[in-house]
XYZ file of C-alpha atoms in Angstrom:
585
model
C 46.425 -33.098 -58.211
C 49.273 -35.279 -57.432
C 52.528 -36.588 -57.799
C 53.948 -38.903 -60.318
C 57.449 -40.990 -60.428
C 57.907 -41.521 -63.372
C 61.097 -43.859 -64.729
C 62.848 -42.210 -68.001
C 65.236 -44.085 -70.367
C 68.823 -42.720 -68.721
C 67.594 -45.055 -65.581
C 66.537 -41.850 -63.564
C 63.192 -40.807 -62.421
C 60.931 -37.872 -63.225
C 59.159 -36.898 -59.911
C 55.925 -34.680 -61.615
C 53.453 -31.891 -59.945
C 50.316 -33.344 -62.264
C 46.720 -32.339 -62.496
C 44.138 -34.574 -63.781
C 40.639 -35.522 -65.426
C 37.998 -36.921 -67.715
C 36.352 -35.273 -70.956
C 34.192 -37.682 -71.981
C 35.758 -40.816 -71.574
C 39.255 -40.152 -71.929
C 41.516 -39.369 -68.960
C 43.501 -36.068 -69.867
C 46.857 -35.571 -67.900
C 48.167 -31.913 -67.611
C 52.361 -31.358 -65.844
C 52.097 -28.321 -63.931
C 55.738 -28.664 -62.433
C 58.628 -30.572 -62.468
C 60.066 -31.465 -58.917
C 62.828 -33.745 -60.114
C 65.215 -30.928 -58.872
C 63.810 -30.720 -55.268
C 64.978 -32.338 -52.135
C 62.858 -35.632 -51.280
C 61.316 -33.821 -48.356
C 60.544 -31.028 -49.781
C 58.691 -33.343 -51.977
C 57.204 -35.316 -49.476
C 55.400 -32.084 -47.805
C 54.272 -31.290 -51.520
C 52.582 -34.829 -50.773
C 51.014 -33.814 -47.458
C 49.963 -30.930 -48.788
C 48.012 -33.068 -51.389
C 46.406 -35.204 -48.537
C 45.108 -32.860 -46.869
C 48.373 -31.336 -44.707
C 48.925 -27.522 -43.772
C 52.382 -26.339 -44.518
C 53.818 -24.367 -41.544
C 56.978 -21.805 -42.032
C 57.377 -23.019 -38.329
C 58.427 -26.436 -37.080
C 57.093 -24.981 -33.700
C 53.769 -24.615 -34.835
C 52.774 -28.094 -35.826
C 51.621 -29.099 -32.747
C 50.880 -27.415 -29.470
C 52.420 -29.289 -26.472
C 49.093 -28.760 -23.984
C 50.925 -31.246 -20.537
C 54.271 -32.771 -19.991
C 54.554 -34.891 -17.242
C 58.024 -37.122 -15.928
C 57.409 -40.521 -17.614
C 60.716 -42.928 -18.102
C 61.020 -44.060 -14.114
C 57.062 -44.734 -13.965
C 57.109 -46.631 -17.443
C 60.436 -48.294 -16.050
C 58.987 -49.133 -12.662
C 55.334 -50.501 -13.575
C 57.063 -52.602 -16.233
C 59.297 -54.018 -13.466
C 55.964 -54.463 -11.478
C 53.894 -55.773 -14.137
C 56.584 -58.136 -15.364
C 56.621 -59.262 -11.482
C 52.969 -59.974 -11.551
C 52.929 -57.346 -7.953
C 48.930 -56.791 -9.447
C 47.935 -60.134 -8.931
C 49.457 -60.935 -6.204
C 48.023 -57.747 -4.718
C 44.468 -58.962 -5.760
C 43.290 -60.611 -8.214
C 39.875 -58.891 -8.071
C 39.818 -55.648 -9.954
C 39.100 -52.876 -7.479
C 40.052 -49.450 -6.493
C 42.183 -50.153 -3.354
C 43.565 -52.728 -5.448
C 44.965 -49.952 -7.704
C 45.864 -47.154 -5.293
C 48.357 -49.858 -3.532
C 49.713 -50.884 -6.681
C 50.161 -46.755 -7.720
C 51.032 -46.436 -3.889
C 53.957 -49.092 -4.177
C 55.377 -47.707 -7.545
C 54.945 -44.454 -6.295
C 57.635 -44.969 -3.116
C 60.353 -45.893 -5.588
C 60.035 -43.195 -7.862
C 59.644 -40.220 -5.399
C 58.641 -41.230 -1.816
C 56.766 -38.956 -0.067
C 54.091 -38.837 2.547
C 50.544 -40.076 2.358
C 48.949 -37.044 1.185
C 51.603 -35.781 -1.000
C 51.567 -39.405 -2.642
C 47.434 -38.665 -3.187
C 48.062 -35.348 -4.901
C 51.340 -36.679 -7.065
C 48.463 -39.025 -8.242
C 45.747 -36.688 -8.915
C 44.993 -35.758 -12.275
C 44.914 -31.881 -11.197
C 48.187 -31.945 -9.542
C 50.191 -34.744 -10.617
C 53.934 -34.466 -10.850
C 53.933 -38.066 -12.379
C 52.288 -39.669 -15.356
C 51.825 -42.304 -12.692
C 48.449 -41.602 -11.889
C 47.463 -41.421 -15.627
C 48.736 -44.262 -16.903
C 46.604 -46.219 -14.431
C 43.226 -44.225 -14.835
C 43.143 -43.208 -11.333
C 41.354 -40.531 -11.308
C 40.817 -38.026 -8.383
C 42.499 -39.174 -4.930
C 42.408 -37.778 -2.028
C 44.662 -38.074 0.851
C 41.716 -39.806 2.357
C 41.255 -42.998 0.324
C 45.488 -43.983 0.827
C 44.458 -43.916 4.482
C 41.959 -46.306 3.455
C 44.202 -48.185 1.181
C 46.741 -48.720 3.887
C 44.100 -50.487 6.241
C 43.261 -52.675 3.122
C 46.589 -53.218 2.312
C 47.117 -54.552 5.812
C 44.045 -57.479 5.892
C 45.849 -58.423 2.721
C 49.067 -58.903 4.243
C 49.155 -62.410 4.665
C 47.986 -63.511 1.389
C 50.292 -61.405 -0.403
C 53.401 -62.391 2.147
C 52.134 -66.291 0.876
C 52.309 -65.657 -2.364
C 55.672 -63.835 -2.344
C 56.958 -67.082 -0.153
C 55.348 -69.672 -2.511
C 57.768 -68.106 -5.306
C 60.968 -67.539 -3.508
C 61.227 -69.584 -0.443
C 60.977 -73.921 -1.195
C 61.597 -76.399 1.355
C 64.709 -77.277 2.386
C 65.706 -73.696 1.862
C 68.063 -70.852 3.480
C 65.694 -67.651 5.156
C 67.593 -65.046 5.864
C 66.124 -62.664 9.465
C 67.378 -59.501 11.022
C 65.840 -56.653 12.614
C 66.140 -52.973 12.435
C 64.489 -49.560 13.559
C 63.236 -46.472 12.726
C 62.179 -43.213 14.648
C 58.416 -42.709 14.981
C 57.091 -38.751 14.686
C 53.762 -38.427 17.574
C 52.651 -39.719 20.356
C 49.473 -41.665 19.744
C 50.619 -44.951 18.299
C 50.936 -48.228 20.504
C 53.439 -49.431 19.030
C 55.900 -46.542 19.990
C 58.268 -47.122 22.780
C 61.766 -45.767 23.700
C 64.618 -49.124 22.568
C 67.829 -49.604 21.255
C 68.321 -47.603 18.390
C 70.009 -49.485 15.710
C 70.815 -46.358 13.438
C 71.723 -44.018 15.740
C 68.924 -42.250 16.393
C 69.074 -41.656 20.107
C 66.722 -39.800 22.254
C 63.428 -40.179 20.025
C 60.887 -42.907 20.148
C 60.804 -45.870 17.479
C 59.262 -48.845 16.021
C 61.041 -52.542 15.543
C 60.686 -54.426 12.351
C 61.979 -57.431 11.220
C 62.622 -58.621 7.633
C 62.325 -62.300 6.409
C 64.053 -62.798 3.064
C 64.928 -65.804 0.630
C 69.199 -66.916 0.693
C 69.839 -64.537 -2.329
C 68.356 -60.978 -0.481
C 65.069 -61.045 -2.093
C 62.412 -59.693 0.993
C 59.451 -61.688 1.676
C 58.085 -60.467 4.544
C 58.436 -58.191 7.759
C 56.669 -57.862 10.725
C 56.314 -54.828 12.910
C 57.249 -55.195 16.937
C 57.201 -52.355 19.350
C 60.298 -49.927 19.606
C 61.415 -51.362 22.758
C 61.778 -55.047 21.469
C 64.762 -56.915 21.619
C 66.188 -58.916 19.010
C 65.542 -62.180 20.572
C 62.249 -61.263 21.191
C 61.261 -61.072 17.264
C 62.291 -65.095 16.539
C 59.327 -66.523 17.882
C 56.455 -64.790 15.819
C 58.974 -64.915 12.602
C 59.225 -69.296 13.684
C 55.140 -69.097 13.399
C 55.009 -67.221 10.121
C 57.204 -69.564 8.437
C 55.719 -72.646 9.760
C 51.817 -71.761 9.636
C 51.547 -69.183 7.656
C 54.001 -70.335 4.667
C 53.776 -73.844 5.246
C 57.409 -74.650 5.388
C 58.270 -77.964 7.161
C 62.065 -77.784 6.486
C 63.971 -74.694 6.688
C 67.148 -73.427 8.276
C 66.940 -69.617 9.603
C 69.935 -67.285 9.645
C 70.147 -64.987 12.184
C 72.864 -63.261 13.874
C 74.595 -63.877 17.449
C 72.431 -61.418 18.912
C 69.351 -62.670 17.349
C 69.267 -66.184 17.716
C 70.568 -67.400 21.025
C 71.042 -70.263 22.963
C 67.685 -69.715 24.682
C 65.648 -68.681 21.580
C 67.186 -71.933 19.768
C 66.057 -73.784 23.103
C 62.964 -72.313 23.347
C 61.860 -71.757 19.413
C 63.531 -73.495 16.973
C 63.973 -77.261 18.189
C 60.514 -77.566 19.480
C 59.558 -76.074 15.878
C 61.794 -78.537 14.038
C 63.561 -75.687 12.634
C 67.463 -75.882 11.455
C 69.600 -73.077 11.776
C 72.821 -70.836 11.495
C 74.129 -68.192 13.708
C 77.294 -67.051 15.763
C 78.815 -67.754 19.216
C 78.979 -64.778 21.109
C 82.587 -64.134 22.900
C 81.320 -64.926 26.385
C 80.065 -68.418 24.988
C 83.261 -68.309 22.337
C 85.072 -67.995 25.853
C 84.218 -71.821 27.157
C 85.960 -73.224 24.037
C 88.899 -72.363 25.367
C 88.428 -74.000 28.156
C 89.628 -77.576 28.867
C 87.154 -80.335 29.183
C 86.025 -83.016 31.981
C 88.625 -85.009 32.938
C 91.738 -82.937 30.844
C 90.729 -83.334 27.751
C 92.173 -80.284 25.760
C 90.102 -77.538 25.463
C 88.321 -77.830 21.705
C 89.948 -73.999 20.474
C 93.339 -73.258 20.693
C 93.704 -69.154 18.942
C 97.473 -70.077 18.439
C 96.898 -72.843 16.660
C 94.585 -71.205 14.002
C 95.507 -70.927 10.682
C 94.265 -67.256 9.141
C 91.961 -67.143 6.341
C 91.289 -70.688 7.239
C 87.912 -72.380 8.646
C 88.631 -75.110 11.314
C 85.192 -77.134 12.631
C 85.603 -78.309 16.353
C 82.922 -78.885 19.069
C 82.389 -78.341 22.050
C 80.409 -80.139 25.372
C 78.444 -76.893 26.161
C 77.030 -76.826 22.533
C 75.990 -81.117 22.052
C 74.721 -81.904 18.634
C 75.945 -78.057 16.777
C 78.793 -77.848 14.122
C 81.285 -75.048 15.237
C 83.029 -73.344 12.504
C 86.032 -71.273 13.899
C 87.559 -68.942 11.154
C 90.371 -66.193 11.888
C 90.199 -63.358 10.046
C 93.908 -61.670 10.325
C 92.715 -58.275 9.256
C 89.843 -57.970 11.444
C 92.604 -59.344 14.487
C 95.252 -56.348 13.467
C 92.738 -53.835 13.119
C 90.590 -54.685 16.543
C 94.419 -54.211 18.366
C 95.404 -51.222 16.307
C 91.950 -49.889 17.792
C 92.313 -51.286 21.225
C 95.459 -49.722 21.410
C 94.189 -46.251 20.713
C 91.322 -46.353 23.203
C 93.992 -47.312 26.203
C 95.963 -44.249 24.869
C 93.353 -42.007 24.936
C 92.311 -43.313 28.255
C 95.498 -42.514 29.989
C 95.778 -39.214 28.395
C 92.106 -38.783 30.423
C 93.841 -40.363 33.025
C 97.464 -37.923 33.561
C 94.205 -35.012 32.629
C 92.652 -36.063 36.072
C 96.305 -36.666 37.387
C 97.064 -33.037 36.572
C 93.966 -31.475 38.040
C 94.358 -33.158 41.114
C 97.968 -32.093 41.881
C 97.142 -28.842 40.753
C 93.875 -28.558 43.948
C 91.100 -27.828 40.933
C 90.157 -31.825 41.904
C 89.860 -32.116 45.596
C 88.450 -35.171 47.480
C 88.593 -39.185 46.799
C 84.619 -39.019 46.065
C 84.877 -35.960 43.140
C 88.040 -37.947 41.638
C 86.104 -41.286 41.925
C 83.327 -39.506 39.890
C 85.611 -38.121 37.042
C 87.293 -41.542 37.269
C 84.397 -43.533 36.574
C 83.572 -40.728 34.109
C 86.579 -40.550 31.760
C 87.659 -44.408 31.968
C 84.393 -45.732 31.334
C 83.370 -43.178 28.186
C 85.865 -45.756 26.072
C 84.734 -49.388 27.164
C 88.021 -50.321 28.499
C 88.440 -49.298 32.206
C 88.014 -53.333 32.675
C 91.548 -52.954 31.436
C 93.043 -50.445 34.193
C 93.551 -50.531 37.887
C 93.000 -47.376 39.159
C 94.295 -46.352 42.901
C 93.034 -43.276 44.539
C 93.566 -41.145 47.297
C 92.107 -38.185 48.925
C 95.187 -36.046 47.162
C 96.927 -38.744 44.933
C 96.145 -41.006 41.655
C 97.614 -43.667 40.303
C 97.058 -46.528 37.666
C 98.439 -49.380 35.402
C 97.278 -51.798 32.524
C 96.245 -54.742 33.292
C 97.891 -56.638 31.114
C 96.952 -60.085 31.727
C 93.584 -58.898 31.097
C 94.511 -57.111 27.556
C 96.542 -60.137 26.470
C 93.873 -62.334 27.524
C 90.963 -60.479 25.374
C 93.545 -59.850 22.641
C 93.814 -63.950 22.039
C 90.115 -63.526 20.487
C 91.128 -60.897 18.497
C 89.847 -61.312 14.983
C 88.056 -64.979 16.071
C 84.362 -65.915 15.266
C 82.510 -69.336 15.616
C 79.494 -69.699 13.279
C 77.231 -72.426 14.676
C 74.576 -74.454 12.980
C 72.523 -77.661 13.287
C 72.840 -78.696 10.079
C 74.418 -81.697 9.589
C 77.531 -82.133 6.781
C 75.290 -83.822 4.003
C 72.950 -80.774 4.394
C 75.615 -78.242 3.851
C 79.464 -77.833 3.960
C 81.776 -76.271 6.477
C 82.931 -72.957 3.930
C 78.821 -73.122 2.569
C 77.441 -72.346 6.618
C 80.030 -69.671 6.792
C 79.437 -68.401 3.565
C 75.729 -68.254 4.566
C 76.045 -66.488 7.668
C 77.978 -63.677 5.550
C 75.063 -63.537 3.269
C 73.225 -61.300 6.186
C 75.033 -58.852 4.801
C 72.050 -58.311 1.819
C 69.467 -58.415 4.734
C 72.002 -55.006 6.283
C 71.967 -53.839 2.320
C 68.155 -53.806 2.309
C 67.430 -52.560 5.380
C 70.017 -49.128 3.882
C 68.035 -49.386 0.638
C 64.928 -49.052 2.488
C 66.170 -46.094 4.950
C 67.680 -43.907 2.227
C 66.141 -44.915 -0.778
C 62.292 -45.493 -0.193
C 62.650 -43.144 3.356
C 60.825 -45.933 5.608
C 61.830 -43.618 8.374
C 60.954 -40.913 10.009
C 57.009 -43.060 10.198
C 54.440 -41.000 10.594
C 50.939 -42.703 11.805
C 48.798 -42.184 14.672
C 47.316 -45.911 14.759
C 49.426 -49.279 15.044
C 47.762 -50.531 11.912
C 48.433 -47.157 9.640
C 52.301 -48.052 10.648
C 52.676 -51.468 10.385
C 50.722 -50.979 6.758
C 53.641 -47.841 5.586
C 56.245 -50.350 6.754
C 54.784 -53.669 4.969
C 53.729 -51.056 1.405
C 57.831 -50.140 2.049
C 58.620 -53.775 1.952
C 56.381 -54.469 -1.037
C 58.456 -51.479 -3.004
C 62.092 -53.135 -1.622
C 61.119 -56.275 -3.372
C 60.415 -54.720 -6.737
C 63.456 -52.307 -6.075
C 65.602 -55.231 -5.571
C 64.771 -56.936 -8.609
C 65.134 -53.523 -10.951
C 68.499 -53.448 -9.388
C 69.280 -56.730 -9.684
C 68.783 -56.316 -13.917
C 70.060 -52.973 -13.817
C 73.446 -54.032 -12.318
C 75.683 -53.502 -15.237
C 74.625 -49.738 -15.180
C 74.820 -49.094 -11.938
C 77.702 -48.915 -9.115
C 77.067 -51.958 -7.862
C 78.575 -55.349 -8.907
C 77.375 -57.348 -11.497
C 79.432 -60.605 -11.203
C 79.586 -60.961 -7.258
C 79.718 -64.830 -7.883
C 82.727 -64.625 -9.606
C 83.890 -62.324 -7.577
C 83.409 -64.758 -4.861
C 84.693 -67.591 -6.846
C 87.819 -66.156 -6.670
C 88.348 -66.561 -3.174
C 90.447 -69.227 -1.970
C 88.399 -69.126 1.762
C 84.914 -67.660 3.003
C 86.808 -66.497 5.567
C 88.659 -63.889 3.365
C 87.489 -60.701 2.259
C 84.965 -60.247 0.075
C 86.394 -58.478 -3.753
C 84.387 -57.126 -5.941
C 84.600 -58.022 -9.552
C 86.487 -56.881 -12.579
C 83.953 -55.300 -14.186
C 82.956 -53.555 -10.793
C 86.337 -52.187 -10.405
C 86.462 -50.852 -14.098
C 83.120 -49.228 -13.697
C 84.047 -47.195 -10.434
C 87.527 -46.279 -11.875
C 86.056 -45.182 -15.549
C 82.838 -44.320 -14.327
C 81.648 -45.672 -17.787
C 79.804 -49.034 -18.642
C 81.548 -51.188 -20.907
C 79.544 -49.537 -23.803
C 80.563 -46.174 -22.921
C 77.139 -45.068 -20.711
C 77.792 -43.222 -17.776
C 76.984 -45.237 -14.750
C 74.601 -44.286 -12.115
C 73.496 -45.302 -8.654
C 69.820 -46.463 -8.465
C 68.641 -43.032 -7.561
C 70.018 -40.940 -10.339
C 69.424 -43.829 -13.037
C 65.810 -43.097 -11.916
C 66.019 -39.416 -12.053
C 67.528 -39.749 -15.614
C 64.706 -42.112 -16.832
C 62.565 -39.576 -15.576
C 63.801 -37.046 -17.976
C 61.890 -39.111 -20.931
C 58.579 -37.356 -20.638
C 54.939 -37.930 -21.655
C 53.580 -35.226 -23.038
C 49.656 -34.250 -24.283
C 49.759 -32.334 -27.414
C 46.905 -31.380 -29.876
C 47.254 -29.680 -33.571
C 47.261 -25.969 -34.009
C 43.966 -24.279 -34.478
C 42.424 -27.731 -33.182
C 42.444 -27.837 -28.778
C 39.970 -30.662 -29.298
C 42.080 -32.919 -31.332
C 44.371 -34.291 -28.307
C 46.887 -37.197 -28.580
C 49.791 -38.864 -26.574
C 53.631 -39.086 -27.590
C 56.378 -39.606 -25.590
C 59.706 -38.638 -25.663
C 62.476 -40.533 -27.676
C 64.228 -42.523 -25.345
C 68.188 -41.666 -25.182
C 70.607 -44.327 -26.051
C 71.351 -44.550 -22.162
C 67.614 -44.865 -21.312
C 67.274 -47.692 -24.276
C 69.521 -49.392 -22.832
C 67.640 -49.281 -18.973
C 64.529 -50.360 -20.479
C 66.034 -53.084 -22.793
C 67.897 -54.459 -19.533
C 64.626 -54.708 -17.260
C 63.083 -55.886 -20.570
C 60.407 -52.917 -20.607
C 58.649 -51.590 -23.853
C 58.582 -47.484 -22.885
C 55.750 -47.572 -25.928
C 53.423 -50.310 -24.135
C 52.984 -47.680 -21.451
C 51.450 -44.467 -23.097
C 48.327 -45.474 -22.688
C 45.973 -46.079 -19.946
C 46.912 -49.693 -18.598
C 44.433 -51.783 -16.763
């Protein structure tokens, strides 16, 4: 049996149900319906039929769906990866712990979670991912990521290399800043009571500091105990870009706090080492005092122009270019703050008045205690004289003091040793600013990938979680980086920047940024996402095990269609979705 087209003289065609066969040697041909009438697919499952096919009065029942598993943000992120080359910079011997970082890695961008919750995501009996699949892990046990992590760490400085050899060249900008994180137990070495720098007072922590190339990209980090001070990180990060990368000329960025007068002494000109940083106001302070013998004092604040960079120097800072820059919004809104702080200190102030002439505040020692109390809670009892008696208070402003502070208002210095053929006046400010992606990052990594709270009972286990987090914030950076146009974030910042007539000004974000947050539509009509929910949408495309009815043993793979959002994700991080259905090696 089968089915003829056959072309007729009115220029249509017969479509003919025919049986066939030989008597003798003649072929005899026998119509046993006409399906000219029918619809083509009901025609087409007359063909199926003919091959072999089962007709089903059920679309339900053609295949049984055995496993679905969340597949668009693992076929999204390994693509990234891949694309990267993350596998072979990893190692480029194929081995087990080899994998498990690389599945490890991927696996804190699309859901981060603890060790042993990342070893069971990946386990074929209890994976929540088609993560594990798709790179033929196998079983894992919470076990073998604890071995992974110390193997991870050994490799740390080849992989930290390789990363530097692609991003960082001679001659070029690094970017260093430091940040913390809370630390849950009391075994590691590394923890120590410090400065938080997220607010998270009271608990112990771990210091790390991030090393990444002029555009954001992260590089490296290295872990330092909690109670390390910024200062204290420069001279190890010096070492690693010197030995370990094998940079002879670069110029680190580093903030005020960061890189000071004593770590530039100390460090960076016996390293040969340029840099860029920021006076602090004490230091800011001696500019505006006059020199040896008269000479006028190198900054005048009145004499600023705002929004403008003027370079001076100075004889306490021989042989660095000073860039002062006046930012009028930052001056009005440091005074309109000011301002509130003294008010709310004198309302503390008639409080303690009050209590005193009422008796409930008795003796020049308890009102000296509530004094010091209230007036210091704000940071500005250096700007209040305070008289009291055994039954009587009194203050004032000091004025001189407040007008004297106020002259700095909205003033910073960025200092460098770079000469003016190596880079501009508005370029060293403009590069100082760019700390802001190192601040960006170190967010990404808290909220994102959940770096914090750490959990590890040995040094090594730590500094390993915080290194696997870095490895993750390099890939993530680059995914957002391609994914821009869909996300909230902008996608033309160097127009945006462009548009500026000074560094010094504010930075706008572009057009296109501003139309996506006001439409909350891409310029195709997508909805637009953060990183996070783009993720959780991709992750909607699933990959799903199936096998025909009637046949368990006859298992195959298909994936979801993608949706025209999701098309458009993968077609912008230039990802197949089919390539990765499969096991991948």
């Amino acid at each position: 049996m089968r089915i003829d087209v056959i072309p007729n003289q009115y220029g249509t065609k017969a479509v003919l149900l025919r049986k066939t066969w030989c008597e003798g040697r003649r072929v005899r041909h026998k119509t046993v319906a006409n399906l000219t009438g029918l619809d083509p697919a009901v025609v087409d499952g007359f063909r199926a039929v003919l091959r072999g096919g089962v007709v089903l009065d059920d679309p339900r029942k053609a295949f049984a769906i055995r496993r679905s598993l969340p597949h668009g943000h693992v076929a999204a992120v390994l693509g990234t990866m891949n694309g990267l080359g993350l596998r072979r910079v990893l190692g480029r011997k194929a081995e087990r712990m080899r994998d498990l970082a690389f599945a490890a890695v991927a696996a804190r961008i699309i859901d981060p979670a603890s060790k042993l919750a990342t070893a069971r995501a990946l386990d074929p009996e209890t994976a929540s991912t088609s993560l594990g699949s798709l790179l033929g892990l196998g079983p894992v046990t919470g076990n073998e990521t604890l071995d992974m992590l110390d193997w991870l760490l050994k490799r740390q400085p080849w992989i930290e290399r390789s990363l530097a050899n692609r991003h960082l060249k001679d001659g070029t900008l690094i970017l260093h800043d430091v940040s913390s994180s809370c630390l849950e137990g009391s075994k590691c070495t590394l923890a120590a009571f410090g400065h938080s720098r997220d607010g998270k007072r009271g608990k112990v922590q771990i210091v790390y500091g991030l090393l990444c190339a002029a555009d954001g990209c992260p590089v490296a980090v290295e872990v330092f105990p909690g109670n390390a001070s910024d200062p204290s990180t420069v001279s190890s990060q010096v070492d690693k870009v010197r030995k370990r990368f094998g940079i002879g000329r670069v110029a680190l960025v580093g903030d005020r706090g960061m890189l000071t007068t004593a770590r530039i002494r100390e460090d960076l000109a016996p390293a040969g080492l340029d840099w860029i940083s920021a006076l602090k106001t004490a230091d800011i302070r001696k500019l505006l005092q006059e020199g040896p013998d008269g000479a006028p004092a190198p900054l005048v604040p009145e004499a600023l122009v705002p929004d403008a960079v003027a370079e001076v120097t100075g004889p306490d800072f021989p042989g660095e270019r000073l860039m002062v820059c006046l930012n009028p919004r930052l001056r009005q809104e440091r005074r309109r703050k000011r301002e509130d702080l003294l008010k709310a200190t004198e309302e503390a102030l008639h409080g303690i008045a009050a209590s005193v002439r009422s008796g409930r505040l008795k003796g020049r020692e308890a009102i000296d205690r509530r004094v010091g109390r209230d007036v210091n809670r704000r940071k500005v009892g250096k700007h209040f004289e305070v008289d009291v008696a055994d039954g009587s208070i009194a203050w004032r402003r000091r004025e001189d003091r407040i007008a004297a502070e106020a002259r700095l208002d909205g003033v910073y210095v960025i200092r460098t040793s770079l000469g003016p053929e190596a880079m501009g006046t508005e370029a060293a400010v403009d590069a100082y600013k760019s700390l802001a992606g190192v601040e960006r990052a170190f967010r990404n990594a808290k909220t994102d990938l959940r770096i914090r709270p750490v959990h590890g009972c040995s040094a090594d286990h730590v500094k390993a979680h915080v290194f696997m987090c870095m490895l993750a914030l390099h890939v993530e950076w680059h995914m957002r980086r391609r994914l821009a146009p869909m996300l909230f974030e902008d996608d033309d910042r160097e127009g945006a920047r462009a548009r500026r007539s000074s560094p010094v000004e504010k930075a706008e974000v572009s057009e296109s940024a501003k139309a996506k947050a006001d439409t909350k539509l891409t310029p195709d009509g997508l909805p637009v996402h953060s990183f996070r929910t783009l993720l959780d949408d991709l992750g909607t495309l699933t990959l799903n095990d199936a096998s025909l009815p009637g046949r368990p043993d006859s298992l195959f793979r298909i994936a979801t269609e993608p949706t025209e959002l999701q098309a458009r994700a993968f077609g912008l991080l230039g990802v197949d979705p089919d390539a990765y259905i499969s096991v991948t090696g």
